Coordinates of C-alpha atoms in Angstrom, one line a residue:
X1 CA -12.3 -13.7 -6.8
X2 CA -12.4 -14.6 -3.2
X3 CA -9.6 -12.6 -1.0
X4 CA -10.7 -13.7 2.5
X5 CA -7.5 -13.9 4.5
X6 CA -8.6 -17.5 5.6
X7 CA -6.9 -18.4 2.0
X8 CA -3.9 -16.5 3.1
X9 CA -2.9 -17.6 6.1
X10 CA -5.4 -20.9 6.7
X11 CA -7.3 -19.5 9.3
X12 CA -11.0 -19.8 9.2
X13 CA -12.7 -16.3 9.5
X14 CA -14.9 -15.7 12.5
X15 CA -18.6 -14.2 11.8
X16 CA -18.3 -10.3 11.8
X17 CA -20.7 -10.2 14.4
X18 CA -17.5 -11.6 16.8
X19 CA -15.1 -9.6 14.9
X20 CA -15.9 -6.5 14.5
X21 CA -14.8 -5.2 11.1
X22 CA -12.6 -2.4 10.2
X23 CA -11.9 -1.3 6.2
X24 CA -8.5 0.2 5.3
X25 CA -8.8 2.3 2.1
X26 CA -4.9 3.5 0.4
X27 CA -4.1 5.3 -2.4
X28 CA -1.3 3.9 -5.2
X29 CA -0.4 7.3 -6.8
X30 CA 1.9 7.5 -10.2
X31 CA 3.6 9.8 -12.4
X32 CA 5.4 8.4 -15.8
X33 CA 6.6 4.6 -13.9
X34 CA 7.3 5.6 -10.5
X35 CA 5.5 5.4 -7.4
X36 CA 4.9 8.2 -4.4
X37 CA 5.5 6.3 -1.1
X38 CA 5.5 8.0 2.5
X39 CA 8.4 8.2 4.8
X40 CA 7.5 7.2 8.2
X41 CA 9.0 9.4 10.9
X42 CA 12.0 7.7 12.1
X43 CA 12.0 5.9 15.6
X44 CA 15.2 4.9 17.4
X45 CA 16.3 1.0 16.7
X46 CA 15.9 -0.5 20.6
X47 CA 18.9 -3.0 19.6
X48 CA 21.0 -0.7 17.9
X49 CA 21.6 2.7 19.3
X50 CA 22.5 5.4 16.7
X51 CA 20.4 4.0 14.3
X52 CA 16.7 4.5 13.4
X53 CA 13.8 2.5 11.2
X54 CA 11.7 4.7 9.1
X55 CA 8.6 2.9 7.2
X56 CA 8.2 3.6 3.4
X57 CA 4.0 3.0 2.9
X58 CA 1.3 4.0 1.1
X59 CA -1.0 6.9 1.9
X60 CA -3.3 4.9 4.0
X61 CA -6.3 5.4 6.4
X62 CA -9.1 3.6 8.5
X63 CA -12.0 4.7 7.0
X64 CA -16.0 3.6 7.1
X65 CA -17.3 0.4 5.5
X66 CA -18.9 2.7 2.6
X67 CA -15.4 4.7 1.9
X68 CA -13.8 4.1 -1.2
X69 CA -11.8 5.9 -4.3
X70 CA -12.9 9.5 -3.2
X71 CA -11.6 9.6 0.4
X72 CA -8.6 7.1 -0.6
X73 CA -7.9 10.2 -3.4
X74 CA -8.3 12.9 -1.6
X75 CA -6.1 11.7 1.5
X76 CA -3.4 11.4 -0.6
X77 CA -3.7 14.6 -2.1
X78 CA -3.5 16.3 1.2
X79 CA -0.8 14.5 2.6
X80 CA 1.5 14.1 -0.5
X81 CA 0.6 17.7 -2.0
X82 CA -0.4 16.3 -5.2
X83 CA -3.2 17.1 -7.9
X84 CA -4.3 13.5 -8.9
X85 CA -6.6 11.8 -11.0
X86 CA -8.0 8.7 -10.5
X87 CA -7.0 5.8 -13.0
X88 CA -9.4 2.9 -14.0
X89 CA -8.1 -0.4 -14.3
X90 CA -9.9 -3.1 -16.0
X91 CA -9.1 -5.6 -13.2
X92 CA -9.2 -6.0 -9.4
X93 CA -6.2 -7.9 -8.1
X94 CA -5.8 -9.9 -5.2
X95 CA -5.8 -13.9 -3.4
X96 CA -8.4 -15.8 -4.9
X97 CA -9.6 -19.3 -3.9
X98 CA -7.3 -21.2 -6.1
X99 CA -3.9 -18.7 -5.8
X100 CA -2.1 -16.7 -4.1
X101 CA -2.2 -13.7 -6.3
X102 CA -5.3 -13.5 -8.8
X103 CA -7.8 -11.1 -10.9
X104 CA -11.1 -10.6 -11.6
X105 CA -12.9 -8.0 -14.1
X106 CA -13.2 -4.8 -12.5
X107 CA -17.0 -4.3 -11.2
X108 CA -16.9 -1.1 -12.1
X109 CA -14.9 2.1 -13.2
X110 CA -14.0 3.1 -9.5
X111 CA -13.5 -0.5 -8.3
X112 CA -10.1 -0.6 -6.1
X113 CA -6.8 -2.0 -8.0
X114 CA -6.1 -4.0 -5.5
X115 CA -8.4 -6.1 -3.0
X116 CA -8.0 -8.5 -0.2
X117 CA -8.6 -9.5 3.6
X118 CA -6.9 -10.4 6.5
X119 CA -7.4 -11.5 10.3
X120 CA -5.6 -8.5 12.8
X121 CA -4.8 -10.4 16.3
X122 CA -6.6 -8.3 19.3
X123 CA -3.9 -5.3 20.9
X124 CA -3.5 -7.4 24.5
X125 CA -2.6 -4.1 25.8
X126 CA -4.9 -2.2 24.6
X127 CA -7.7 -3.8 27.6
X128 CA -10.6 -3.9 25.2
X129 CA -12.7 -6.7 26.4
X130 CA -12.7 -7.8 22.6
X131 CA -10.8 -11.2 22.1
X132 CA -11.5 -12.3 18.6
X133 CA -9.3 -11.5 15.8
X134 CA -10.5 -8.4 13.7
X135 CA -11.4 -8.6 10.2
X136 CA -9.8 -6.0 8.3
X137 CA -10.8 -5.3 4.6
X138 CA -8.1 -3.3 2.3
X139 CA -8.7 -1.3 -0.9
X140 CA -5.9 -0.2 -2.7
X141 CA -6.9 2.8 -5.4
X142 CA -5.0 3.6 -8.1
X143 CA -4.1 7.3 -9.3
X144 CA -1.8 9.1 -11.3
X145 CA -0.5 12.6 -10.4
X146 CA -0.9 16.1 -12.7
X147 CA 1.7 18.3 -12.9
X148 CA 4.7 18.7 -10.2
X149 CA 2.5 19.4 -7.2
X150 CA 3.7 20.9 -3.7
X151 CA 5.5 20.3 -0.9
X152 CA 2.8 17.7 1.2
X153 CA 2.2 17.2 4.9
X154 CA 4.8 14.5 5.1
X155 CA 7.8 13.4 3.5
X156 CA 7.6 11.2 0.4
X157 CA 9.7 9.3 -2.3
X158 CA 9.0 8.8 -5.8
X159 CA 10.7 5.4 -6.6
X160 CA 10.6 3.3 -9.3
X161 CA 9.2 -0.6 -8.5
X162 CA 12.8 -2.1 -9.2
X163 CA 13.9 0.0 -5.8
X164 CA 10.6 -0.7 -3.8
X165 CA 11.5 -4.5 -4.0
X166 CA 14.5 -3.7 -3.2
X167 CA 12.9 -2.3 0.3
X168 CA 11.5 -5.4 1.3
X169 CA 14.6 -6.8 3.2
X170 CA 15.2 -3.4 5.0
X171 CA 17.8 -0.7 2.9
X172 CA 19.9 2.2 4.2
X173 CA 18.3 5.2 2.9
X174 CA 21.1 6.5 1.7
X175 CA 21.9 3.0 -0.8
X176 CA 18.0 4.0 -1.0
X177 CA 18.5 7.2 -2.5
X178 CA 21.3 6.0 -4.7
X179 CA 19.2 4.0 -6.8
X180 CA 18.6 5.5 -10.4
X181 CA 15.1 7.5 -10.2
X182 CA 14.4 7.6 -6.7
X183 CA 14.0 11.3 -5.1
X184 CA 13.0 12.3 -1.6
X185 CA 10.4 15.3 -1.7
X186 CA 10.7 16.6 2.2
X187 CA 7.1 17.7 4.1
X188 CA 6.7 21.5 4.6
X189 CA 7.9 22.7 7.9
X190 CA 9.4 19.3 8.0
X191 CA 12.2 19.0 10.8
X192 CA 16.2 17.8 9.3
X193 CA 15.2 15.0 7.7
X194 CA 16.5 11.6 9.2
X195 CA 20.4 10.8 8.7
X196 CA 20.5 9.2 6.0
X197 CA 23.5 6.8 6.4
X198 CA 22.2 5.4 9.8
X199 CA 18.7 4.8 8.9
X200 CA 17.2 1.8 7.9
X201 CA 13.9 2.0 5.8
X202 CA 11.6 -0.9 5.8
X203 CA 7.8 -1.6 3.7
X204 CA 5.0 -3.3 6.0
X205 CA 2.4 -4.9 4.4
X206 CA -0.4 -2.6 6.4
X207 CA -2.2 -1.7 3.2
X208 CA -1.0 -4.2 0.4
X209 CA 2.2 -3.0 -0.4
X210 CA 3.9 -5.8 -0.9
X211 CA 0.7 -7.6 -2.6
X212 CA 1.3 -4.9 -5.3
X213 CA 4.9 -6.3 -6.0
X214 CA 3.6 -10.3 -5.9
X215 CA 0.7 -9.2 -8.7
X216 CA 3.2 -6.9 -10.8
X217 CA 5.6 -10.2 -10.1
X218 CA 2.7 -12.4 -12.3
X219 CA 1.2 -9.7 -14.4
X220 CA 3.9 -7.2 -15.0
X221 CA 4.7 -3.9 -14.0
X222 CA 2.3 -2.3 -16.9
X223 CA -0.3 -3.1 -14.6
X224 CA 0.3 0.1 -12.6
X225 CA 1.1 2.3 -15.4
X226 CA -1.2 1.2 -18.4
X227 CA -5.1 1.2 -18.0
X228 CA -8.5 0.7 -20.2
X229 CA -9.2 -2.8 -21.9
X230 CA -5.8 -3.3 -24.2
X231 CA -4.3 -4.3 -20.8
X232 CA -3.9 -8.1 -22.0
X233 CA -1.3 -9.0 -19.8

């Protein structure tokens, strides 16, 4: 399976050596079929005062080329407050030469869940003499929590995948919270949490999110909650 982003968006990729390369490793963490997202700190809405945007994402980091399961694992331990274990899957999703959402066998038991590229346009702020797009790998890990846990470093929802599509157009977090098995478990020391009724949440697509919902879309959900080699699907 290829996943360059140049089969994404039909941009060639530029040699690394003009690039620079950056690797993004995240953590997809489960308990029974729901899903642990983080809640973004809310930031006020420029175009509509009273109201705020708060990001729902996975536990995600920049990490070095050589990173992988461990440190994608044990960042979302610390942050979500969780006792995990990682889960093999049998297969590596992600774009392949011919679609937009493929699979390959796994390479091995601590191969990602989840694989791809993309391009990242250079910050024209940012003054870094830099010009060419960055090439940013992404390695999504799948886990599956032990026991209850704590209270983590940030705030978090456990949602099933019915209500993460339905984040994907921006939700109030209070319809958010509404839905049938989604629960909001606030950080420690956290200040009030955001107002529920006038805040909107939105998913990026930093770290695959919504690639997760396009191959449980053609594979099924089981994907994330069934593992070893009976996963025919």
């Amino acid at each position: 399976m290829s996943s360059e982003s140049s089969e994404m968006s039909g941009e060639p990729l530029l040699p690394p050596d003009q690039t620079g390369a950056s690797v993004i490793v995240a953590a997809l963490v489960t308990r029974e079929e729901r899903l642990a997202m983080t809640l973004g700190p809310a930031r006020s809405w420029a175009t509509s005062p009273g109201y705020a945007l708060a990001p729902l994402a996975l536990p995600s980091m920049i990490t070095p080329s050589d990173a992988g399961r461990d440190e994608a694992l044990a960042l979302a331990a610390r942050i979500l407050g969780l006792d995990l274990e990682p889960a093999a899957c049998p297969w590596t999703y992600g774009p392949s030469a011919r679609h937009a959402m493929d699979r390959e066998p796994a390479a091995s038991p601590d191969a990602p869940f989840l694989r791809y590229e993309r391009l990242d346009a250079p910050e024209e702020a940012s003054g870094a003499p830099q010009s060419f797009p960055r090439r940013v790998t992404i390695r999504v890990y799948l886990a599956r929590a032990r026991g209850a846990g704590s209270t983590g470093e940030v705030d978090a929802i456990w949602l099933p995948l019915g209500a993460l599509r339905a984040t994907l157009a921006g939700i109030w977090l209070s319809a958010l919270l509404a839905i049938e098995g989604v629960s909001l478990a606030p950080a420690t020391g956290a200040p009030a949490a955001p107002a529920p009724e006038s805040t909107l949440v939105f998913t990026p697509a930093g770290a695959g999110e919504r690639l997760i919902l396009r191959a449980c879309a053609k594979y099924g959900d089981a994907i994330l909650f069934r593992s070893g080699p009976t996963d025919s699907v």
